[in-house]
């Protein structure tokens, strides 16, 4: 079974509108972390936001927020006020357990912002 | 603070050759992880090094190996290259590798002909 599922291969959003990118995960470990990364066409993975499994509040970082629904095992990324520079691939990733750094990635969502 | 650097950025090799990729982590970071990204398989974890020791290994054949030096710089080596090894190889560093955020380098694009 897929550990990280991103069901939207591609999405369009109008500039200045908000957009939600979906991510569901599967783990039996009570301790885990969820990450979102942005990958522009240049290839570099840019860290956006992190949510720990024990965090009580949803994470926010500037225009990025994470809609964490633990019971549903979902960690959707919300980008507010989209900008043209937000056009990129977005990856959801999970780290299981408290030691080690192995990340399991979803298949990604290509976001395209229309002017 | 300088970010993660990877060299070379682009590489073309032929089947059967070997290749060595280099990664310099963010200053002070001691954990270095390597990932392979291909259109077919997506992003896959190769291995992680901490304090010059391999701490975790993904599901890749023994042709893929790595090492870490005392200054935390890391190299990965692929021997007997196959066409399917063509990929973007990404290196990521973190402070101690205890689940904290990993920061990625720009990657090395390897093309095997």
Tab-separated table of C-alpha atoms in Angstrom:
chain	number	residue	atom	x	y	z
A	1	UNK	CA	0.000	0.000	0.000
A	2	UNK	CA	1.125	3.527	-0.732
A	3	UNK	CA	2.331	5.302	2.356
A	4	UNK	CA	1.818	8.775	0.915
A	5	UNK	CA	-0.891	9.462	-1.637
A	6	UNK	CA	-1.332	12.650	-3.604
A	7	UNK	CA	-4.406	12.212	-5.755
A	8	UNK	CA	-4.092	15.376	-7.842
A	9	UNK	CA	-1.465	14.968	-10.563
A	10	UNK	CA	-2.064	18.498	-11.814
A	11	UNK	CA	-4.019	21.562	-10.763
A	12	UNK	CA	-4.706	25.033	-12.052
A	13	UNK	CA	-5.376	28.017	-9.817
A	14	UNK	CA	-6.045	31.636	-10.644
A	15	UNK	CA	-3.474	34.122	-9.391
A	16	UNK	CA	-4.394	35.588	-5.965
A	17	UNK	CA	-6.789	32.731	-5.172
A	18	UNK	CA	-6.238	30.064	-2.523
A	19	UNK	CA	-5.566	26.435	-3.424
A	20	UNK	CA	-5.535	23.173	-1.462
A	21	UNK	CA	-3.222	20.311	-2.365
A	22	UNK	CA	-4.289	16.958	-0.963
A	23	UNK	CA	-2.132	14.442	0.863
A	24	UNK	CA	-3.161	11.294	2.704
A	25	UNK	CA	-0.772	9.038	4.563
A	26	UNK	CA	-0.656	5.598	6.070
A	27	UNK	CA	1.370	4.629	9.112
A	28	UNK	CA	0.943	2.620	12.288
A	29	UNK	CA	3.709	4.504	14.091
A	30	UNK	CA	2.299	6.967	16.644
A	31	UNK	CA	5.264	9.277	16.108
A	32	UNK	CA	5.702	10.691	12.646
A	33	UNK	CA	6.319	13.927	10.817
A	34	UNK	CA	4.772	15.292	7.670
A	35	UNK	CA	6.573	17.656	5.328
A	36	UNK	CA	5.693	19.601	2.220
A	37	UNK	CA	8.337	20.492	-0.340
A	38	UNK	CA	8.165	22.604	-3.496
A	39	UNK	CA	10.200	21.637	-6.532
A	40	UNK	CA	10.511	24.240	-9.292
A	41	UNK	CA	11.688	23.202	-12.735
A	42	UNK	CA	15.281	23.806	-11.610
A	43	UNK	CA	15.025	20.640	-9.513
A	44	UNK	CA	15.863	21.835	-6.028
A	45	UNK	CA	13.474	20.723	-3.282
A	46	UNK	CA	12.431	23.695	-1.158
A	47	UNK	CA	11.076	23.020	2.333
A	48	UNK	CA	7.732	24.676	2.959
A	49	UNK	CA	6.130	23.425	6.142
A	50	UNK	CA	6.240	20.694	8.800
A	51	UNK	CA	3.632	19.050	11.025
A	52	UNK	CA	4.476	16.628	13.805
A	53	UNK	CA	2.034	13.915	14.786
A	54	UNK	CA	1.813	15.218	18.331
A	55	UNK	CA	1.370	18.866	17.368
A	56	UNK	CA	-1.943	20.161	18.639
A	57	UNK	CA	-2.248	23.033	16.213
A	58	UNK	CA	-2.065	23.140	12.448
A	59	UNK	CA	1.260	24.431	11.168
A	60	UNK	CA	1.469	27.757	9.350
A	61	UNK	CA	4.356	29.419	7.536
A	62	UNK	CA	3.506	32.672	5.836
A	63	UNK	CA	1.136	31.916	2.944
A	64	UNK	CA	1.362	28.185	3.630
A	65	UNK	CA	-0.764	26.332	6.117
A	66	UNK	CA	-1.282	22.674	6.753
A	67	UNK	CA	-4.766	21.293	7.319
A	68	UNK	CA	-3.887	18.336	9.545
A	69	UNK	CA	-6.709	15.857	10.182
A	70	UNK	CA	-5.119	13.070	12.167
A	71	UNK	CA	-8.137	10.774	12.358
A	72	UNK	CA	-8.535	10.930	8.598
A	73	UNK	CA	-4.756	10.665	8.080
A	74	UNK	CA	-4.677	13.679	5.845
A	75	UNK	CA	-2.269	16.607	5.717
A	76	UNK	CA	-3.418	18.986	3.031
A	77	UNK	CA	-1.352	22.016	2.055
A	78	UNK	CA	-3.201	25.294	1.661
A	79	UNK	CA	-1.541	28.094	-0.271
A	80	UNK	CA	-3.257	31.436	0.133
A	81	UNK	CA	-3.101	34.273	-2.402
A	82	UNK	CA	-1.366	32.241	-5.122
A	83	UNK	CA	1.455	33.885	-7.034
A	84	UNK	CA	2.886	33.072	-10.455
A	85	UNK	CA	6.065	31.913	-8.723
A	86	UNK	CA	4.081	29.214	-6.937
A	87	UNK	CA	3.909	27.230	-10.196
A	88	UNK	CA	5.904	24.078	-9.428
A	89	UNK	CA	5.682	20.459	-8.314
A	90	UNK	CA	4.623	19.976	-4.701
A	91	UNK	CA	5.539	16.883	-2.717
A	92	UNK	CA	4.144	15.602	0.534
A	93	UNK	CA	6.561	13.448	2.549
A	94	UNK	CA	6.486	11.484	5.784
A	95	UNK	CA	9.120	10.512	8.308
A	96	UNK	CA	8.119	7.624	10.591
A	97	UNK	CA	9.473	7.132	14.062
A	98	UNK	CA	11.684	9.463	16.064
A	99	UNK	CA	15.094	8.469	14.787
A	100	UNK	CA	16.552	8.534	11.370
A	101	UNK	CA	15.770	10.698	8.442
A	102	UNK	CA	14.250	8.491	5.789
A	103	UNK	CA	11.485	10.362	4.007
A	104	UNK	CA	8.786	8.634	2.007
A	105	UNK	CA	7.405	10.869	-0.728
A	106	UNK	CA	4.106	11.025	-2.545
A	107	UNK	CA	3.919	11.202	-6.308
A	108	UNK	CA	3.568	14.977	-6.311
A	109	UNK	CA	1.083	17.533	-7.618
A	110	UNK	CA	1.946	19.937	-10.406
A	111	UNK	CA	0.447	23.320	-9.615
A	112	UNK	CA	0.047	25.863	-12.377
A	113	UNK	CA	-0.923	29.433	-11.481
A	114	UNK	CA	-2.784	31.335	-14.181
A	115	UNK	CA	-2.371	35.109	-14.510
B	1	UNK	CA	24.426	30.332	5.877
B	2	UNK	CA	25.274	28.606	2.622
B	3	UNK	CA	22.865	25.902	1.539
B	4	UNK	CA	23.536	22.338	0.522
B	5	UNK	CA	25.818	22.133	-2.483
B	6	UNK	CA	26.134	19.284	-4.936
B	7	UNK	CA	28.704	18.680	-7.622
B	8	UNK	CA	28.637	18.170	-10.464
B	9	UNK	CA	25.257	19.538	-11.471
B	10	UNK	CA	25.100	17.576	-14.714
B	11	UNK	CA	26.797	14.403	-15.800
B	12	UNK	CA	26.681	12.176	-18.861
B	13	UNK	CA	28.064	8.648	-18.621
B	14	UNK	CA	27.833	5.457	-20.641
B	15	UNK	CA	26.620	2.071	-19.512
B	16	UNK	CA	29.128	0.127	-17.497
B	17	UNK	CA	30.998	3.165	-16.227
B	18	UNK	CA	30.996	4.306	-12.629
B	19	UNK	CA	30.218	7.717	-11.211
B	20	UNK	CA	30.855	9.619	-7.994
B	21	UNK	CA	28.619	12.445	-6.822
B	22	UNK	CA	29.502	14.864	-4.059
B	23	UNK	CA	27.417	16.664	-1.462
B	24	UNK	CA	28.448	19.342	1.032
B	25	UNK	CA	25.853	19.839	3.780
B	26	UNK	CA	24.847	23.049	5.475
B	27	UNK	CA	27.527	24.102	7.965
B	28	UNK	CA	26.924	22.352	11.285
B	29	UNK	CA	24.691	19.655	9.825
B	30	UNK	CA	25.944	16.154	10.470
B	31	UNK	CA	23.311	14.034	8.750
B	32	UNK	CA	23.326	13.606	4.979
B	33	UNK	CA	20.708	11.658	3.054
B	34	UNK	CA	20.587	10.783	-0.620
B	35	UNK	CA	17.500	10.376	-2.803
B	36	UNK	CA	16.968	9.290	-6.385
B	37	UNK	CA	14.223	10.912	-8.451
B	38	UNK	CA	12.998	9.360	-11.699
B	39	UNK	CA	9.791	9.934	-13.683
B	40	UNK	CA	8.769	6.314	-13.218
B	41	UNK	CA	9.624	5.640	-9.574
B	42	UNK	CA	9.390	9.140	-8.140
B	43	UNK	CA	11.536	10.085	-5.164
B	44	UNK	CA	13.206	7.188	-3.411
B	45	UNK	CA	15.486	7.121	-0.391
B	46	UNK	CA	18.951	5.734	-1.051
B	47	UNK	CA	20.830	6.028	2.251
B	48	UNK	CA	21.646	8.261	5.179
B	49	UNK	CA	24.981	8.981	6.805
B	50	UNK	CA	25.646	10.409	10.238
B	51	UNK	CA	29.051	10.802	11.822
B	52	UNK	CA	30.696	8.892	8.977
B	53	UNK	CA	28.409	5.867	9.498
B	54	UNK	CA	25.610	4.649	7.286
B	55	UNK	CA	22.549	4.746	9.493
B	56	UNK	CA	19.755	3.835	7.082
B	57	UNK	CA	19.640	2.247	3.655
B	58	UNK	CA	16.878	2.118	1.078
B	59	UNK	CA	16.055	-0.711	-1.255
B	60	UNK	CA	18.747	-0.263	-3.883
B	61	UNK	CA	21.299	-2.757	-5.237
B	62	UNK	CA	24.819	-2.892	-3.924
B	63	UNK	CA	26.036	-0.933	-6.959
B	64	UNK	CA	24.908	2.123	-5.032
B	65	UNK	CA	27.216	3.034	-2.197
B	66	UNK	CA	28.203	6.065	-0.235
B	67	UNK	CA	30.458	7.432	2.405
B	68	UNK	CA	30.769	10.420	4.669
B	69	UNK	CA	33.903	12.242	5.676
B	70	UNK	CA	34.844	13.764	9.012
B	71	UNK	CA	33.729	17.213	7.799
B	72	UNK	CA	30.274	15.730	7.054
B	73	UNK	CA	30.714	15.987	3.288
B	74	UNK	CA	29.326	12.933	1.569
B	75	UNK	CA	29.867	11.118	-1.691
B	76	UNK	CA	27.759	8.525	-3.396
B	77	UNK	CA	29.076	6.120	-5.961
B	78	UNK	CA	27.251	4.107	-8.589
B	79	UNK	CA	29.233	1.348	-10.231
B	80	UNK	CA	28.465	-0.458	-13.472
B	81	UNK	CA	25.951	2.123	-14.591
B	82	UNK	CA	22.701	1.030	-16.214
B	83	UNK	CA	20.343	3.058	-18.387
B	84	UNK	CA	17.817	3.013	-15.557
B	85	UNK	CA	20.225	4.884	-13.295
B	86	UNK	CA	19.491	8.056	-15.258
B	87	UNK	CA	17.913	10.291	-12.657
B	88	UNK	CA	18.130	13.405	-10.553
B	89	UNK	CA	20.147	12.594	-7.438
B	90	UNK	CA	19.280	14.800	-4.502
B	91	UNK	CA	21.233	15.219	-1.332
B	92	UNK	CA	19.681	16.551	1.867
B	93	UNK	CA	21.202	17.564	5.161
B	94	UNK	CA	19.898	18.020	8.671
B	95	UNK	CA	21.418	18.767	12.036
B	96	UNK	CA	21.406	15.361	13.684
B	97	UNK	CA	19.091	13.232	11.597
B	98	UNK	CA	16.578	12.821	14.398
B	99	UNK	CA	13.579	13.561	12.260
B	100	UNK	CA	14.178	17.277	11.977
B	101	UNK	CA	13.698	19.110	8.685
B	102	UNK	CA	15.981	18.127	5.853
B	103	UNK	CA	17.241	20.768	3.449
B	104	UNK	CA	17.952	19.722	-0.085
B	105	UNK	CA	20.632	20.650	-2.548
B	106	UNK	CA	20.044	21.489	-6.225
B	107	UNK	CA	20.687	17.908	-7.302
B	108	UNK	CA	22.901	16.207	-9.850
B	109	UNK	CA	21.263	15.211	-13.121
B	110	UNK	CA	22.830	11.985	-14.360
B	111	UNK	CA	22.214	10.744	-17.876
B	112	UNK	CA	23.407	7.240	-18.747
B	113	UNK	CA	23.735	6.502	-22.474
